[in-house]
Coordinates of C-alpha atoms in Angstrom, one line a residue:
X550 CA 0.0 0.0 0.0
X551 CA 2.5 2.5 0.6
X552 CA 3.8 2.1 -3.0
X553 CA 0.5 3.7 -4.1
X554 CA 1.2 6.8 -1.8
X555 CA 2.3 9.6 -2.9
X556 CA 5.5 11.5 -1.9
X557 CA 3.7 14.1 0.0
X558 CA 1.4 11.7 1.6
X559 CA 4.6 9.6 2.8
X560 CA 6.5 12.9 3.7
X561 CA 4.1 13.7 5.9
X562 CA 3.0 10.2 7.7
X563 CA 6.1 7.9 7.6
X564 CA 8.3 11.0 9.3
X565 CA 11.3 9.1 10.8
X566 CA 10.6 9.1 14.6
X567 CA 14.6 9.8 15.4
X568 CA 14.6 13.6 14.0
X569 CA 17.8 15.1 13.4
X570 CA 19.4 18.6 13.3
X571 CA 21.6 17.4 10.3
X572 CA 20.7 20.0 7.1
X573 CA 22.2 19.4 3.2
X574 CA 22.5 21.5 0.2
X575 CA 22.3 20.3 -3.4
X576 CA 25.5 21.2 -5.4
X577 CA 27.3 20.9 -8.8
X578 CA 27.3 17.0 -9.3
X579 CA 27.3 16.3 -5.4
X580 CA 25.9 17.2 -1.6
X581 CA 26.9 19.5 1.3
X582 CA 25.8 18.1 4.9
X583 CA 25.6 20.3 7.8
X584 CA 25.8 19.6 11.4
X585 CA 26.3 20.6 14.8
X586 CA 30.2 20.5 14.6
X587 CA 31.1 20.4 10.8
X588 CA 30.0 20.6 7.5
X589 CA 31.2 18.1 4.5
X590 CA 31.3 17.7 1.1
X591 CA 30.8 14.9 -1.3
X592 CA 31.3 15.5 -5.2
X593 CA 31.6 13.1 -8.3
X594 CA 34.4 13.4 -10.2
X595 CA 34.6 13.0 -13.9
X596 CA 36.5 9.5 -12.9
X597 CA 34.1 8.1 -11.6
X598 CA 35.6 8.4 -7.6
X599 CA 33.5 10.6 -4.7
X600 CA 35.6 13.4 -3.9
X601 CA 35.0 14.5 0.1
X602 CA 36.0 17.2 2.4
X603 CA 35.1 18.3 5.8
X604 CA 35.9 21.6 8.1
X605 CA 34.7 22.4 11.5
X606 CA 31.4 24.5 11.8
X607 CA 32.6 27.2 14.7
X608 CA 30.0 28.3 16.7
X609 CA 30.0 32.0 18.3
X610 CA 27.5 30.7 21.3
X611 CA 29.3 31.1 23.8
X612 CA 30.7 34.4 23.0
X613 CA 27.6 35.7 21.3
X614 CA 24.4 34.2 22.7
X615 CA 22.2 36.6 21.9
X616 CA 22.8 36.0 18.3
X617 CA 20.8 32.8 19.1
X618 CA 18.1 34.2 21.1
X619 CA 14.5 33.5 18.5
X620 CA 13.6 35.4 16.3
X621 CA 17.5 36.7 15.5
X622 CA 18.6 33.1 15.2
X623 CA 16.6 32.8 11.6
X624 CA 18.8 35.7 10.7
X625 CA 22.0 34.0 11.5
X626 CA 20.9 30.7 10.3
X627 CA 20.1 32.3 7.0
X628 CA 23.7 34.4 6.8
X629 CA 25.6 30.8 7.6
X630 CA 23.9 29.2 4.9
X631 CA 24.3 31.5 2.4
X632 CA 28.3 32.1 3.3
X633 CA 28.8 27.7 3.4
X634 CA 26.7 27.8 0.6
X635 CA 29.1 29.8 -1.5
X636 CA 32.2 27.9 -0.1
X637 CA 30.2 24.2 -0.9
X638 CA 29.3 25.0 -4.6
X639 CA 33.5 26.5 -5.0
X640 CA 34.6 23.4 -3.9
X641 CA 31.9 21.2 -5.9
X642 CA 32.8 23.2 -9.2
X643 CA 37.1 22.5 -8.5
X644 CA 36.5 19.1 -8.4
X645 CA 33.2 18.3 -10.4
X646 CA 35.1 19.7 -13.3
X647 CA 38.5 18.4 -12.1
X648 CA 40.8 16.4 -14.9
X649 CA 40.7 12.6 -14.4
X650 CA 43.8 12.5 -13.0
X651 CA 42.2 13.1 -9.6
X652 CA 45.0 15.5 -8.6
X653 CA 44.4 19.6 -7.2
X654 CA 46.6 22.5 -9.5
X655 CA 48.5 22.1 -6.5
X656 CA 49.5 18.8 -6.9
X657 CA 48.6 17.4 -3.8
X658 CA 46.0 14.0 -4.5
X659 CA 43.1 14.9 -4.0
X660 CA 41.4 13.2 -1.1
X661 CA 38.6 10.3 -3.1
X662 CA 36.8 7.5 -2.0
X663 CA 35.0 4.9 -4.1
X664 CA 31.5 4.5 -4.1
X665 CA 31.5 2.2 -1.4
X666 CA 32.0 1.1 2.4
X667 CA 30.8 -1.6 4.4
X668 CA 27.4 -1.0 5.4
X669 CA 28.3 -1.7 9.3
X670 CA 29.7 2.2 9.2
X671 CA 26.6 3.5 7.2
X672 CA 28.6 4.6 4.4
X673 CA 28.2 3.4 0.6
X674 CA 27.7 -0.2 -0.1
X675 CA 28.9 -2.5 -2.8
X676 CA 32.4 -1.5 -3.3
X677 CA 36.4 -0.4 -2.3
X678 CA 36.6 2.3 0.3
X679 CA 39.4 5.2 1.0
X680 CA 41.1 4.2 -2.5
X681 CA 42.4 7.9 -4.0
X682 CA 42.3 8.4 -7.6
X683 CA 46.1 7.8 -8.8
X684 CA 47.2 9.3 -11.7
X685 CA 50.8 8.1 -12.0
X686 CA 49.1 4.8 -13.1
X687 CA 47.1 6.0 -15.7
X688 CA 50.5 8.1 -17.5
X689 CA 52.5 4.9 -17.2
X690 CA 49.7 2.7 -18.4
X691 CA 49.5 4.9 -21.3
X692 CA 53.2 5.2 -22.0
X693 CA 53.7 1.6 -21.8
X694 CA 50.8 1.4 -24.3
X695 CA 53.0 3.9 -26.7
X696 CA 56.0 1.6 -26.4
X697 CA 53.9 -1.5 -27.6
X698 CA 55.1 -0.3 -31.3
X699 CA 51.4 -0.5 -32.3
X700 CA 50.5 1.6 -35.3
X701 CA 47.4 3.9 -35.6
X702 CA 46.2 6.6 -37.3
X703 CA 45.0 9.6 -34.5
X704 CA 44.8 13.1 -34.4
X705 CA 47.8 14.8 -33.1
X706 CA 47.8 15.5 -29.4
X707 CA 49.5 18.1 -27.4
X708 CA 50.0 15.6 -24.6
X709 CA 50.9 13.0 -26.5
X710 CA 52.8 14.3 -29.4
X711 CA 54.4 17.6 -28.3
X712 CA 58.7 16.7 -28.5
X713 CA 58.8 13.9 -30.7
X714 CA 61.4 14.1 -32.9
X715 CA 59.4 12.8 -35.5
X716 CA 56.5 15.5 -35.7
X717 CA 56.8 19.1 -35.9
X718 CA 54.3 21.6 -35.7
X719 CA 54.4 24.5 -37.9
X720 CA 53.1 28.0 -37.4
X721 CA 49.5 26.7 -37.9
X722 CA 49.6 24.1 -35.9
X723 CA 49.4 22.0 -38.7
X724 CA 50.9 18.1 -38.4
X725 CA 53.8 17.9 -40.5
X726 CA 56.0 13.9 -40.7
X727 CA 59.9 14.9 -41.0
X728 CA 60.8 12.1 -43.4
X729 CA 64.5 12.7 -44.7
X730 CA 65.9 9.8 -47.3
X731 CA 68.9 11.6 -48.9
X732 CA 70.5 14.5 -47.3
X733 CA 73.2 16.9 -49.5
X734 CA 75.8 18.2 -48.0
X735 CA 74.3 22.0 -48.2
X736 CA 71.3 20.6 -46.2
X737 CA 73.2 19.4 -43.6
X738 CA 72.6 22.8 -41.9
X739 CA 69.1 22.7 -42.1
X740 CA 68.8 19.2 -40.7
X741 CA 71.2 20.2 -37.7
X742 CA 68.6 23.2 -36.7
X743 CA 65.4 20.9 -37.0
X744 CA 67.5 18.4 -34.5
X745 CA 68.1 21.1 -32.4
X746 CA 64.3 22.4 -32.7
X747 CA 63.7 18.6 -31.9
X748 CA 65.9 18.3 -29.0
X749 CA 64.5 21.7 -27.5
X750 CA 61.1 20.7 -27.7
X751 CA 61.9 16.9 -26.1
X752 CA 63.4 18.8 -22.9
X753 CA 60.6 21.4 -22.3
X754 CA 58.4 18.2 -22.5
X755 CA 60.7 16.4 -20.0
X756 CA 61.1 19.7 -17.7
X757 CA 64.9 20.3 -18.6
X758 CA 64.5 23.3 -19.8
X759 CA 62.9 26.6 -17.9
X760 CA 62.4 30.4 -18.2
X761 CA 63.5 32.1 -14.9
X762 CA 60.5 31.9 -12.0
X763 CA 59.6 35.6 -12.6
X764 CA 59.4 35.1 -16.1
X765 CA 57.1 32.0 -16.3
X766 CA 53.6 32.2 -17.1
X767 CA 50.5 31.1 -14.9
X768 CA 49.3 27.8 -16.2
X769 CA 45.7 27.8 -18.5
X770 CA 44.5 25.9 -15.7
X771 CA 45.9 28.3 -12.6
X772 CA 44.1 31.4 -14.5
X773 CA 40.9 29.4 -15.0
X774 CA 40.8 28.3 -11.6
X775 CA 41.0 32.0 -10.1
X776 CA 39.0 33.4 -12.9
X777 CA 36.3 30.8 -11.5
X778 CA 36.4 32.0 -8.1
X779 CA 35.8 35.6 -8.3
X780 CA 33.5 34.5 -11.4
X781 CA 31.4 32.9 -8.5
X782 CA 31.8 35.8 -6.0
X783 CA 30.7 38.0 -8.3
X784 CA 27.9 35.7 -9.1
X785 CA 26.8 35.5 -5.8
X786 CA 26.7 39.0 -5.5
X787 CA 24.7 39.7 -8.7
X788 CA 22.3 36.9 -7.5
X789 CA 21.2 38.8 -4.3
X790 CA 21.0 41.8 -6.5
X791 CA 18.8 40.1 -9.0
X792 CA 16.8 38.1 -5.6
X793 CA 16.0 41.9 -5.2
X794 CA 15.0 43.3 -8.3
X795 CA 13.2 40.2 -9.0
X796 CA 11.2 39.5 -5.6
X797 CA 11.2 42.8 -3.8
X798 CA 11.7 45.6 -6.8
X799 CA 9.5 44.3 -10.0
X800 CA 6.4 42.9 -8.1
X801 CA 6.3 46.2 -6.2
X802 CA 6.3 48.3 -9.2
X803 CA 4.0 46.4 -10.9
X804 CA 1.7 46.3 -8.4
X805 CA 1.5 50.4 -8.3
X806 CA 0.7 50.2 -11.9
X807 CA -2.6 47.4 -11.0
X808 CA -3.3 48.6 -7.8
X809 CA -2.3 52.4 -7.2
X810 CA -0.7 54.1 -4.5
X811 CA 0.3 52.0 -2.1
X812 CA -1.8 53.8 0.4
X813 CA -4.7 53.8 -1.1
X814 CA -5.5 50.5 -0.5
X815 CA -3.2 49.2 1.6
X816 CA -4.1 45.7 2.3
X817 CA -5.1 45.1 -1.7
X818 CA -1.3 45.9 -2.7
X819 CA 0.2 43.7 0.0
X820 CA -2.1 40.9 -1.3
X821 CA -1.5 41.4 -4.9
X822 CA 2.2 42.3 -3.9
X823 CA 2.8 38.9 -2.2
X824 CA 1.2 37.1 -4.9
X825 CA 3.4 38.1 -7.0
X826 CA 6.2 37.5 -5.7
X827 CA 5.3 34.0 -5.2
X828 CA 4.1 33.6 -8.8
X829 CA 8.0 35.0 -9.6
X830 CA 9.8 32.7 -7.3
X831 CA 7.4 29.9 -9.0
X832 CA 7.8 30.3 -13.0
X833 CA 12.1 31.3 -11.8
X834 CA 12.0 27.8 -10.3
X835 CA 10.5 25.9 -13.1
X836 CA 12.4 27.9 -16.0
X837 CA 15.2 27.2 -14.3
X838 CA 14.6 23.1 -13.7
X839 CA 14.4 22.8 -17.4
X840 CA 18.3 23.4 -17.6
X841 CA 20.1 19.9 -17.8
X842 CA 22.9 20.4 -15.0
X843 CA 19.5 21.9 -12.6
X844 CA 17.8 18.5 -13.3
X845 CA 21.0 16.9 -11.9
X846 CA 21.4 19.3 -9.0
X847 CA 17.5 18.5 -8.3
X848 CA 18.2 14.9 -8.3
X849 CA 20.9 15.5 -5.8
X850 CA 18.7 17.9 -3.1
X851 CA 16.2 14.6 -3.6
X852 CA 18.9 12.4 -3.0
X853 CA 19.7 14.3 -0.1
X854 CA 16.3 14.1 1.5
X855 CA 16.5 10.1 0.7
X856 CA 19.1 10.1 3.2
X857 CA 18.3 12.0 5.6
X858 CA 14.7 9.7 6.1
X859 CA 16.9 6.8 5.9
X860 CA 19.0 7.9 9.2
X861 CA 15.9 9.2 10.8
X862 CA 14.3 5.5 10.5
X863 CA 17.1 3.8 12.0
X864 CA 18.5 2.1 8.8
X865 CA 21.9 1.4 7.7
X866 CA 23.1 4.0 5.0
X867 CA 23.3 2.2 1.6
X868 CA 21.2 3.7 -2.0
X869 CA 18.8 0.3 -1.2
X870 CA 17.5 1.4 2.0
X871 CA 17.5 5.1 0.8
X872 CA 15.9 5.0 -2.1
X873 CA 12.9 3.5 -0.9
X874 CA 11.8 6.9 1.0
X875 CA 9.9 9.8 -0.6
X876 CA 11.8 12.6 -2.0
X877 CA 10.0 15.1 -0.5
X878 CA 10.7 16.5 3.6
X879 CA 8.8 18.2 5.8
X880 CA 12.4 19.7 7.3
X881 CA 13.6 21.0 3.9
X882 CA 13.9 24.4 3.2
X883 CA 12.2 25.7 0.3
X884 CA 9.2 25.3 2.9
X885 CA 10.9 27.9 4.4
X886 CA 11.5 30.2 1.5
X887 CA 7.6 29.8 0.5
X888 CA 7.1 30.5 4.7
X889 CA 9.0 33.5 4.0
X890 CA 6.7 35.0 1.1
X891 CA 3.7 34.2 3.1
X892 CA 4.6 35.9 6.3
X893 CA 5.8 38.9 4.4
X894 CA 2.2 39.6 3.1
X895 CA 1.4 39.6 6.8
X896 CA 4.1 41.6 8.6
X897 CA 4.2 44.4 5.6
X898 CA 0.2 44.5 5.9
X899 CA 0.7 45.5 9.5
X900 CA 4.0 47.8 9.3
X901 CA 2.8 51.2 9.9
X902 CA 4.2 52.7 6.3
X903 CA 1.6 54.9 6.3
X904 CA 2.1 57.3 9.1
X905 CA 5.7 56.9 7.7
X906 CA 4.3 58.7 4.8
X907 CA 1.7 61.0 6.6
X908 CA 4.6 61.7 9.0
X909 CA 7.8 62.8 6.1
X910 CA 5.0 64.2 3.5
X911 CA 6.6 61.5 0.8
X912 CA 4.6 62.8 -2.6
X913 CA 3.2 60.4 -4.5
X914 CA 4.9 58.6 -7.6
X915 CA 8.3 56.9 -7.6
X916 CA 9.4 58.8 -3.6
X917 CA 6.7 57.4 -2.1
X918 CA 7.5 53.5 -3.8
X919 CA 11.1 54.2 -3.3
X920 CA 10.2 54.4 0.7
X921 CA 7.9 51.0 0.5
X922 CA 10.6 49.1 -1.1
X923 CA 13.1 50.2 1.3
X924 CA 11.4 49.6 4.1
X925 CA 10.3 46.0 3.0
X926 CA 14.3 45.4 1.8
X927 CA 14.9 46.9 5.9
X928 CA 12.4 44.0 7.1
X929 CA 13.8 40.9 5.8
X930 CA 15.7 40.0 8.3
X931 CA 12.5 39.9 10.5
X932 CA 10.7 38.4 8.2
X933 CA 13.2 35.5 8.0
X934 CA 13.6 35.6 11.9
X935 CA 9.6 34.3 12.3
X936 CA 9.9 32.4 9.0
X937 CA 12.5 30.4 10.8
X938 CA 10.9 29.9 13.9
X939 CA 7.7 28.8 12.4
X940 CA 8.6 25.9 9.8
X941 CA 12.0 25.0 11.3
X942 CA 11.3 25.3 15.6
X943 CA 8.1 24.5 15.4
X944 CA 6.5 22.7 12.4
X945 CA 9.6 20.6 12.2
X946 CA 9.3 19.6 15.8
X947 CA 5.5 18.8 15.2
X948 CA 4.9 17.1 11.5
X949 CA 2.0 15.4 13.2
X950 CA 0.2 18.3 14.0
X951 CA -2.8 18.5 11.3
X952 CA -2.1 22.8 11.1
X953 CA 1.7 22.2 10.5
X954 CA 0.5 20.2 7.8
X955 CA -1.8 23.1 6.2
X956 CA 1.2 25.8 6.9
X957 CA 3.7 23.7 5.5
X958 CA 1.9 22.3 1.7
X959 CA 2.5 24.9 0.1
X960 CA 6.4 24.8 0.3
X961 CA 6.1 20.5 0.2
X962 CA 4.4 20.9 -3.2
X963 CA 7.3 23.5 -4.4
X964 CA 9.7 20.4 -3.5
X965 CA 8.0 18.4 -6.2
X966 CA 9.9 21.3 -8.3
X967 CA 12.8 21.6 -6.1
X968 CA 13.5 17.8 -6.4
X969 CA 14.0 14.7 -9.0
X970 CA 14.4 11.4 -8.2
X971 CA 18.1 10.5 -8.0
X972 CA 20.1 7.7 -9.5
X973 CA 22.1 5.4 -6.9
X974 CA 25.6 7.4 -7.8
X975 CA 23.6 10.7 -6.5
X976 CA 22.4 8.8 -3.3
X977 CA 26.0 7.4 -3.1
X978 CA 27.7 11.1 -2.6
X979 CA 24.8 12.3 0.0
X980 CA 25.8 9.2 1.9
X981 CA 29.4 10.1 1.7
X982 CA 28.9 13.8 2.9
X983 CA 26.3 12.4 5.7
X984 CA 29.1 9.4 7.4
X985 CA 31.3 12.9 7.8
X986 CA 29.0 14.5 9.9
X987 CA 28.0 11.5 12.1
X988 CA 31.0 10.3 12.2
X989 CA 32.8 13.8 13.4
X990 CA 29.1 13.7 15.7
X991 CA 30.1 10.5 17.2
X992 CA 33.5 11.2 18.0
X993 CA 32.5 14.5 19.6
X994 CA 30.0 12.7 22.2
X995 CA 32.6 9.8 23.1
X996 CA 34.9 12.6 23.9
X997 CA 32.0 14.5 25.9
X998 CA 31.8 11.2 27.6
X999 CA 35.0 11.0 28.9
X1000 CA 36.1 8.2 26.5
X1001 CA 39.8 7.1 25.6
X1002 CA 41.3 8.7 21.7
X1003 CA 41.0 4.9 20.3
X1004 CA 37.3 4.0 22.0
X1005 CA 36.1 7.6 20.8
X1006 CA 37.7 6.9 17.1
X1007 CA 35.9 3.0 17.1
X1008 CA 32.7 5.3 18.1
X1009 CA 33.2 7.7 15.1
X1010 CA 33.5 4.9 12.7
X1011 CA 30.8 3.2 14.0
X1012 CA 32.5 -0.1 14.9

C-alpha cells in the first residue's frame, strides 16, 4: 500500500521518529551536509571516484548568545547558509570539473573514495573504500601502451605528441611527418637546426629546460581556476542583487501600476504584492529546472532528502534502503522560502508605512514606492527571523500536527519542483557527505563522555 502513496502523503505520515538537526544543500554533481560541529562535502568526479571534504562548523554561542536568542537566530541561520553555501558550490565546481587524473593544481592528491563502504559504518555499499584516484598509473599505463610499437592513425595530441622528434608543428599548428631519405651536404645545416628544434622541444616536455620563475607564465588551468572564483563571487553577488529586483523591486512596481498608491489601499497591494512575488519565485524555479545540469542538482537535493529519512528511521546507510523513502521532507527548506513569502504579506500589511508617509509628506509617484521598497528590503531579516521559527522550531518539531501540515503544503508541493528522483551514484555522494557528519558527531559525544582517543575513534566509525 505505501507504494501507491504519494511522496507528499509519505513525507508527511512515515516522518522518521529519530529527527535530526543534520541539514544538506544540493550542489554541482554532489551534496553539502551540515551539522552541529562540521559541514562536509561529497562531489563526483569525472573518474568516476567521490571526492569528500570536511571543516569544523565554529559556533560563536558562547561568545555571542544573543545572536541565538528567536527570532535573531533565523537571521543567522540564513547568513551561515548563504556564506557555506558559497564555499560548498566552490569546492563542488574545482573538483566536479576536475581532470581525471584526480589530482588539485596544487599537486597534492586529492582526497577520493569509491562509491563504497561496508554498510556496518553506514557509508556506501557494494564497493572499495578510502582508495584515491592515482594518476601516476594511468600516465604509465599509457606510456607503456605507446612503447607497444602499435600503429594507428589519430589526431595529433599536445599531450601525447608535443617533442617527438618525428612530428613538428608549424606555425598553424598544422601536423607535418619529418621524413629525410637523402641528405646533400648544403642541407646538412638545415637538418642540424630541426634536431636542435627537436631536441628543444623533447626537454621542455621532460622539464629540462625553464624560463626564470619571474618570467614564467601562470598555467591555463591556474588562470581558469582563479578566474572561476571571483566569477562565483561576483555571481553571488549579482544573485542577491537580481533576488531583489526580481522579488522585492518588480512585483512592487507592478503592483502600483494594478493597484495604485500604495496607500490607497493598503491591504489590496500587500495581497496582490505577495502574490506576486510567489508567482515570480514559482515560474524562476520551473524555468530554471528545465536546464540539464539543474535536473541533476534537483536529483541530488532529492537524493539528499532520501538520506536523511533513511538515518531518521534507524537504517543502515546504503542507496537500497535510501531510495525506498519519498523525495520530499517536511524539514527541507524551500518550505521555508515559501514560509518566508507568506509571512511577508502579513508583517508588511501591519507595518505602519503609512504614518511613515503621513509623518515625512513623501509625494506620491516613484518617492513614495522608493520608501515601501526600502522599508520591506529593511524588514527581511524579521521576516526571516519568524519564517525560521515557524517551519524549522516548530513545524519541524510537530509534522504530526494536522495545522503544521496546512502551513507547510505549500512549500512541500514547491519540493515536487525543487527535487527529482536520483540515481544510486547521487544517493552514493549524499551518503558520503552524511558518514562525515555522524561520524565527526560521534567522535565529539565519546569525547564529551569522557572516552579514551581509540574508543572515541571505534565510536566515530561506528564499529
Amino acid at each position: 500500500m505505501a507504494e501507491n502513496k504519494s511522496d507528499l502523503s509519505r513525507a508527511f505520515k512515515e516522518d522518521g521518529a529519530l529527527k535530526t538537526h543534520v541539514g544538506g544543500q544540493a550542489l554541482i554533481e554532489g551534496i553539502m551536509m551540515r551539522g552541529k560541529f562540521n559541514w562536509s562535502v561529497a562531489v563526483r568526479e569525472p573518474s568516476g571516484s567521490i571526492y569528500i571534504e570536511e571543516h569544523d562548523l565554529n559556533s560563536g554561542k558562547k561568545k555571542n548568545g544573543w545572536m541565538y536568542w528567536p527570532l535573531v537566530r533565523g537571521c543567522r541561520a540564513l547568513v551561515e547558509s548563504l556564506i557555506l553555501g558559497y564555499k560548498a558550490l566552490e569546492i563542488a565546481a574545482l573538483h566536479a570539473f576536475a581532470e581525471e587524473s584526480g589530482e588539485k593544481e596544487d599537486g597534492k592528491p586529492a582526497k577520493t573514495q569509491e562509491a563504497a563502504a561496508s554498510p556496518a559504518t553506514g557509508a556506501v555499499d557494494g564497493g572499495e573504500t578510502g582508495s584515491a584516484a592515482d594518476p601516476i598509473a594511468s600516465d604509465d599505463g599509457a606510456s607503456s601502451e605507446g612503447s607497444a610499437g602499435v600503429a594507428e592513425e589519430r589526431p595529433f595530441s599536445w599531450n601525447d605528441d608535443f617533442g617527438r622528434p618525428d612530428t613538428v608543428i608549424d606555425a598553424l599548428g598544422a601536423q607535418t611527418e619529418l621524413k629525410v631519405e637523402h641528405i646533400e651536404e648544403s642541407g646538412r645545416e638545415h637538418l642540424k637546426r630541426a634536431e636542435e628544434v627537436a631536441a628543444a622541444e623533447a626537454a621542455l616536455l621532460e622539464g629540462e629546460f625553464s624560463e626564470p620563475e619571474e618570467k614564467q607564465k601562470k598555467s591555463f588551468m591556474d588562470e581558469e581556476v582563479e578566474f572561476g572564483k571571483k566569477e562565483m563571487a561576483l555571481s553571488m553577488v549579482l544573485g542577491l542583487v537580481l533576488g531583489v529586483v526580481l522579488f522585492i523591486v518588480a512585483p512592487a512596481f507592478i503592483t502600483n501600476l494594478i493597484v495604485g498608491e500604495y496607500d490607497q489601499n493598503t491591504l489590496l497591494w500587500n495581497v496582490v504584492d505577495g502574490l506576486l512575488r510567489v508567482a515570480v519565485f514559482v515560474f524562476y524555479i520551473w524555468l530554471i529546472g528545465r536546464m540539464g545540469e539543474i535536473k541533476r542538482m534537483f536529483g541530488y537535493h532529492g537524493a539528499e532528502h532520501k538520506t536523511i529519512h533513511c538515518y531518521e528511521h534507524g537504517l543502515d546507510l546504503t542507496p537500497e534502503n535510501a531510495r525506498s523513502f519519498p523525495r520530499l521532507h517536511v524539514r527541507c527548506g524551500t518550505a521555508f522560502l515559501i514560509m518566508v513569502m507568506v509571512i511577508a504579506i502579513i508583517v508588511y500589511t501591519v507595518t505602519p508605512i503609512n504614518a511613515l508617509i503621513d509623518a515625512w509628506g513623501v509625494p506620491d509617484g516613484a518617492p513614495k514606492l522608493a520608501l515601501v521598497i526600502l522599508v520591506r528590503i529593511l524588514l527581511m531579516p524579521v521576516i526571516a527571523g519568524i519564517s525560521y521559527e515557524i517551519t524549522v522550531k516548530w513545524a519541524g518539531s510537530h509534522p504530526d500536527n494536522p495545522l503544521v501540515k496546512v502551513i507547510l503544503w505549500p512549500g512541500m508541493q514547491m519540493q515536487y519542483l525543487t527535487t527529482n528522483e536520483p540515481d544510486d551514484g547521487q544517493i552514493e555522494c549524499a551518503i558520503a557527505a552524511m558518514q562525515l557528519v555522524l561520524e565527526r558527531e560521534r567522535a565529539e559525544e565519546a569525547k564529551a563522555a569522557g572516552q579514551p582517543a581509540s574508543e572515541a575513534a571505534r565510536a566515530a566509525s561506528g564499529a
